[in-house]
Amino acid sequence: MFGSVLLLCLLLSSSGSLPPPRRSFLLNSSHIPVRSFRLQNVTTLFLSSDSSTLYVGARDAILSLDVSQAEILTQKQEVSWRPTAKETEDCSMKGKNREVDCPNFVHALLPLNSTHLYACGSYAYSPQDAFIDLLTFSMVNANGHWRRCPYSPFQRSSALALDGELFTATTTDFKGTKPQISRHFSRDGRPDVSLDNFASLLDEPAFVSSSADSANGKIYYFFTESGNEFRFEEKLRIPRVAQVCKDDVGGRRILQKKWTSFAKASLLCRPPNRPPHNVLRDMFTLQPPEGSDSSETLFYGVFTSQWSGQSESAVCVFTLQDITTVFSGNYRKLDKNSQRWIPTSGRQLGKCGLASSSDAILEAVRSSFLTDSSVKPVRNGPVLVSAEHRYSHVAAMKTRAANGEEFTLLFLVAESGFLHKVVLFEPEPQIIEEVQLFTEPQLVRSVVLSSVKGILYVGTSEGVTAVPLATCSAHRTCSQCVLSRDPLCGWSQSRSVCTALSGSEEDVIQKLESGNEEKVCPEDRSPGEIREVSVGLNQAVRLECERPSNLAVLSWTHSQMESLPQTLFIRSPDGSLSFLASAQTLGSYSCEAEEAGLKEVVVSYTVLLKPTPRSIGPHPGVEKDFEDIPTETPTPEGSENTPDHPAPETTATAVPRMKASPDVPTASESKTNPPSFRTDSQISLEAPQAERSYLGALQVVSVLLAVCICVIFMGAFFTLRQRKAGLRSCHLLPVKDGSKKDNSMEISSLGSRKEASTELNDGE
Ligand SMILES: *[C@@H]1O[C@H](CO)[C@@H](O)[C@H](O)[C@H]1NC(C)=O
Ligand SMILES: *[C@@H]1O[C@H](CO)[C@@H](O)[C@H](O)[C@H]1NC(C)=O
Ligand SMILES: *[C@@H]1O[C@H](CO)[C@@H](O)[C@H](O)[C@H]1NC(C)=O
């Protein structure tokens, strides 16, 4: 039954995905100041409560970085935490790879109390924990082999500290198959507590994160495990949330030193018309604003599907309120005979403070730990579905726009190496920008969002990267600022800049709801950037136009022509316009971008004839001055140009190359503000090398042509001789045609052949 439903789901494929990111910032873009601190295998990150220090767990080391200045990462202190040669040797003796598995990878790094950090590392496949004295930044005592984090550097675990006690979820054996959820460093003489091993409470869990609800004394763990309540041929993975009570001390006779509060529930994340997204990748806890009830805490989860393709993911949001409701509802227990999970009635289950309850109740707790209902996401489905991107991490924040309306921003790390900034607009979310974080695919292990600092920190195999949450200054005009639909940015009318909102906005223009954006900004008739281009006749010209956004539609206009005929102009997908300089095509061009009803001129060009000393004045449509070729090609910035008119980096070619070449270097990032004149125009940059190969090809073609003509003539000659007929005038035409072509080609190597053919002709 389930199988057939599943099949049906798989067959129904829906397109419902996000539109492309509005703007893209590549790694080397000058617009977005992404800073990196290079460090091998960054695994854990946390920001000090005053946001001035970033603590980093990496390979064989723990560091503190000074982040008091936004976007700048400088090292403060470092403790080395490396296994000894003997320990590494032991690790490799156990069949583990010395380089890959045997260093010490820090799994957990967190503040335990006001004076100490707690750390746990894989430590040559023999996990160890340690304390770090914050005052001296030194390791106090490497505490020995307590198995509070996984042996494998690649297995995920979770740890958090609350009131000086440590709560962990990890595997505790070499193979990584024995899961454990426990409390350590228990205070006031109460015992440390862990999972009951009477029943298998967890089945191959992959822990993702944990979160504390200190107001209600509960800890929640998020993970994916095998769902043995389902009968399915394939092992079915199920995303879950589990709870324990922070102050649980275990039962007196039954469940001694074991959780009496452990319970688990399934999480649902199912996009419409698609298979359920059943693998939880990451879960971000968004605390409610100061003063709100903790039940308003939100959990943002990234889910992928066990079945669907490689690049698909969804984000579902859960409320703490819904989670607590499910845990205080009905439970199921495993029926020993039928091996099925059947509903039970037990009012006490899932509550805190059961330690002194009767044996009967504790027996019920022991066997009934799975809730009857699942936790449904807000609005019963994902807030975002992407068919193209496989996200691995999420961070969320809420912000107030200039008009006081609240918006949710998501920062999603895609496996492709891009960070997507998404605003959850109604009815459809939008990726307002993407930022490239790294070029080589690599493991992202930790993401920290600081809305106070306006920075997102990402920990990867290569280091820590700091990305600003907003890049308002990258939007140079009012319309670009408004079109960005970034709740964090607004156009300041008094200062004429796109600026980050500060909270006391008087004169900013911001319009976040989609639709026609006309008349939002003051009338802007600016000609955009102005550039001048000098060209020779018949020269190939390429005018570039940088698309201000991926959603903008570009159009070109000419001062004289109504429309630009396709016979004369080539438009490339990158927005550039190519044509051959002629009397008709000289003049002024402007490139206009249109988006959401808003038009603006991006760039304007004036294409002029280049003054040349030897020129006898421009002859529209005449044959080329062939002798120009050798003098112009090798030195693009020819000496014949006056300093006032430096030559554009173009080449005059006898036969123009009109093909749009995507590998021509694109416009540089630096753009001067209008109105400024630039003559170093980005027009057809044909490297001398390309020119040479082009001439080579021309020679080959010409030679072939000449050979063909020869063959035709020989054939004709012999036929004629044989027939001895008086049809001589007929084959004079091709001869003339051919010789004319040869002339215009001006290829020296052709000379002899040409002579040969004329000789042949004369012979007639
Ligand atoms: C940025 O990097 C891309 C590829 O990584 C490259 O093609 C481009 O030329 C670079 N741009 C600049 C301005 O360095
Ligand atoms: C913090 O924890 C460490 C390690 O357990 C302990 O030595 C230290 O006394 C604690 N400090 C405070 C202020 O509780
Ligand atoms: C450590 O970094 C290397 C690349 O620098 C990567 O191949 C490896 O998977 C990383 N190991 C872990 C445990 O993240």
Tab-separated table of N, CA and C in Angstrom, residues 623-624 626 629 654-655 694 698-710 712-713 732-751 753-755 757-758:
chain	number	residue	atom	x	y	z
A	623	GLU	N	35.939	49.364	-50.691
A	623	GLU	CA	36.802	48.240	-50.349
A	623	GLU	C	37.792	48.661	-49.275
A	624	LYS	N	38.279	47.663	-48.580
A	624	LYS	CA	39.154	47.961	-47.460
A	624	LYS	C	40.541	48.393	-47.888
A	626	PHE	N	43.822	47.433	-47.574
A	626	PHE	CA	44.431	46.163	-47.161
A	626	PHE	C	45.714	46.343	-46.380
A	629	ILE	N	46.213	46.100	-42.458
A	629	ILE	CA	46.196	44.882	-41.636
A	629	ILE	C	47.489	44.683	-40.861
A	654	ALA	N	40.083	42.417	-42.213
A	654	ALA	CA	39.606	42.541	-43.580
A	654	ALA	C	38.236	41.898	-43.710
A	655	VAL	N	38.111	40.720	-43.137
A	655	VAL	CA	36.816	40.061	-43.108
A	655	VAL	C	36.449	39.929	-41.641
A	694	TYR	N	43.149	32.997	-37.313
A	694	TYR	CA	42.095	33.350	-38.255
A	694	TYR	C	42.689	33.511	-39.654
A	698	LEU	N	42.079	31.469	-43.098
A	698	LEU	CA	41.730	32.177	-44.339
A	698	LEU	C	42.613	31.687	-45.474
A	699	GLN	N	43.887	31.512	-45.148
A	699	GLN	CA	44.831	31.040	-46.162
A	699	GLN	C	44.425	29.674	-46.657
A	700	VAL	N	44.104	28.823	-45.703
A	700	VAL	CA	43.743	27.455	-46.067
A	700	VAL	C	42.528	27.470	-46.972
A	701	VAL	N	41.529	28.269	-46.585
A	701	VAL	CA	40.291	28.342	-47.365
A	701	VAL	C	40.599	28.858	-48.766
A	702	SER	N	41.449	29.882	-48.838
A	702	SER	CA	41.771	30.478	-50.131
A	702	SER	C	42.475	29.485	-51.025
A	703	VAL	N	43.425	28.764	-50.447
A	703	VAL	CA	44.169	27.768	-51.218
A	703	VAL	C	43.205	26.734	-51.746
A	704	LEU	N	42.299	26.275	-50.871
A	704	LEU	CA	41.330	25.272	-51.282
A	704	LEU	C	40.473	25.807	-52.424
A	705	LEU	N	40.076	27.054	-52.287
A	705	LEU	CA	39.246	27.697	-53.297
A	705	LEU	C	39.980	27.708	-54.632
A	706	ALA	N	41.233	28.104	-54.567
A	706	ALA	CA	42.034	28.190	-55.785
A	706	ALA	C	42.161	26.817	-56.414
A	707	VAL	N	42.404	25.809	-55.573
A	707	VAL	CA	42.539	24.439	-56.076
A	707	VAL	C	41.245	24.034	-56.767
A	708	CYS	N	40.115	24.355	-56.140
A	708	CYS	CA	38.822	24.022	-56.717
A	708	CYS	C	38.668	24.661	-58.092
A	709	ILE	N	39.010	25.928	-58.125
A	709	ILE	CA	38.870	26.662	-59.384
A	709	ILE	C	39.714	26.007	-60.470
A	710	CYS	N	40.928	25.647	-60.086
A	710	CYS	CA	41.826	24.967	-61.023
A	710	CYS	C	41.185	23.719	-61.567
A	712	ILE	N	38.060	22.896	-61.664
A	712	ILE	CA	36.910	23.225	-62.526
A	712	ILE	C	37.414	23.606	-63.926
A	713	PHE	N	38.451	24.392	-63.932
A	713	PHE	CA	38.967	24.865	-65.216
A	713	PHE	C	39.560	23.759	-66.056
A	732	LEU	N	33.623	31.708	-68.712
A	732	LEU	CA	34.418	32.876	-68.372
A	732	LEU	C	33.947	33.469	-67.040
A	733	LEU	N	32.678	33.299	-66.786
A	733	LEU	CA	32.120	33.875	-65.561
A	733	LEU	C	32.800	33.406	-64.278
A	734	PRO	N	32.848	32.090	-64.054
A	734	PRO	CA	33.491	31.646	-62.827
A	734	PRO	C	34.929	32.105	-62.708
A	735	VAL	N	35.587	32.224	-63.831
A	735	VAL	CA	36.983	32.652	-63.789
A	735	VAL	C	37.077	34.046	-63.215
A	736	LYS	N	36.246	34.901	-63.730
A	736	LYS	CA	36.268	36.290	-63.273
A	736	LYS	C	35.941	36.360	-61.779
A	737	ASP	N	34.909	35.641	-61.453
A	737	ASP	CA	34.455	35.614	-60.064
A	737	ASP	C	35.587	35.189	-59.137
A	738	GLY	N	36.233	34.107	-59.555
A	738	GLY	CA	37.309	33.566	-58.728
A	738	GLY	C	38.448	34.551	-58.585
A	739	SER	N	38.837	35.169	-59.665
A	739	SER	CA	39.975	36.069	-59.586
A	739	SER	C	39.650	37.279	-58.709
A	740	LYS	N	38.394	37.657	-58.750
A	740	LYS	CA	37.996	38.800	-57.932
A	740	LYS	C	38.107	38.435	-56.448
A	741	LYS	N	37.635	37.271	-56.146
A	741	LYS	CA	37.695	36.819	-54.759
A	741	LYS	C	39.142	36.783	-54.292
A	742	ASP	N	39.974	36.219	-55.157
A	742	ASP	CA	41.387	36.116	-54.794
A	742	ASP	C	41.967	37.484	-54.491
A	743	ASN	N	41.598	38.423	-55.329
A	743	ASN	CA	42.070	39.772	-55.134
A	743	ASN	C	41.719	40.308	-53.758
A	744	SER	N	40.460	40.150	-53.422
A	744	SER	CA	39.993	40.725	-52.160
A	744	SER	C	40.604	40.020	-50.967
A	745	MET	N	40.977	38.774	-51.154
A	745	MET	CA	41.574	38.038	-50.042
A	745	MET	C	42.972	38.557	-49.745
A	746	GLU	N	43.655	38.974	-50.783
A	746	GLU	CA	44.996	39.513	-50.628
A	746	GLU	C	45.892	38.539	-49.876
A	747	ILE	N	45.896	37.330	-50.391
A	747	ILE	CA	46.759	36.336	-49.758
A	747	ILE	C	47.907	36.062	-50.716
A	748	SER	N	49.097	36.307	-50.253
A	748	SER	CA	50.252	36.256	-51.150
A	748	SER	C	50.458	34.854	-51.725
A	749	SER	N	50.266	33.860	-50.908
A	749	SER	CA	50.539	32.499	-51.350
A	749	SER	C	49.644	32.091	-52.514
A	750	LEU	N	48.623	32.872	-52.707
A	750	LEU	CA	47.679	32.539	-53.763
A	750	LEU	C	48.207	32.976	-55.129
A	751	GLY	N	49.132	33.896	-55.096
A	751	GLY	CA	49.615	34.554	-56.311
A	751	GLY	C	49.887	33.602	-57.460
A	753	ARG	N	49.072	30.528	-58.028
A	753	ARG	CA	47.915	29.769	-58.502
A	753	ARG	C	47.028	30.653	-59.366
A	754	LYS	N	46.927	31.879	-58.908
A	754	LYS	CA	46.083	32.821	-59.635
A	754	LYS	C	46.631	32.984	-61.059
A	755	GLU	N	47.946	33.141	-61.066
A	755	GLU	CA	48.592	33.283	-62.361
A	755	GLU	C	48.308	32.074	-63.231
A	757	SER	N	45.854	30.115	-63.119
A	757	SER	CA	44.485	30.060	-63.608
A	757	SER	C	44.267	31.097	-64.713
A	758	THR	N	44.924	32.250	-64.565
A	758	THR	CA	44.761	33.251	-65.629
A	758	THR	C	45.429	32.762	-66.912
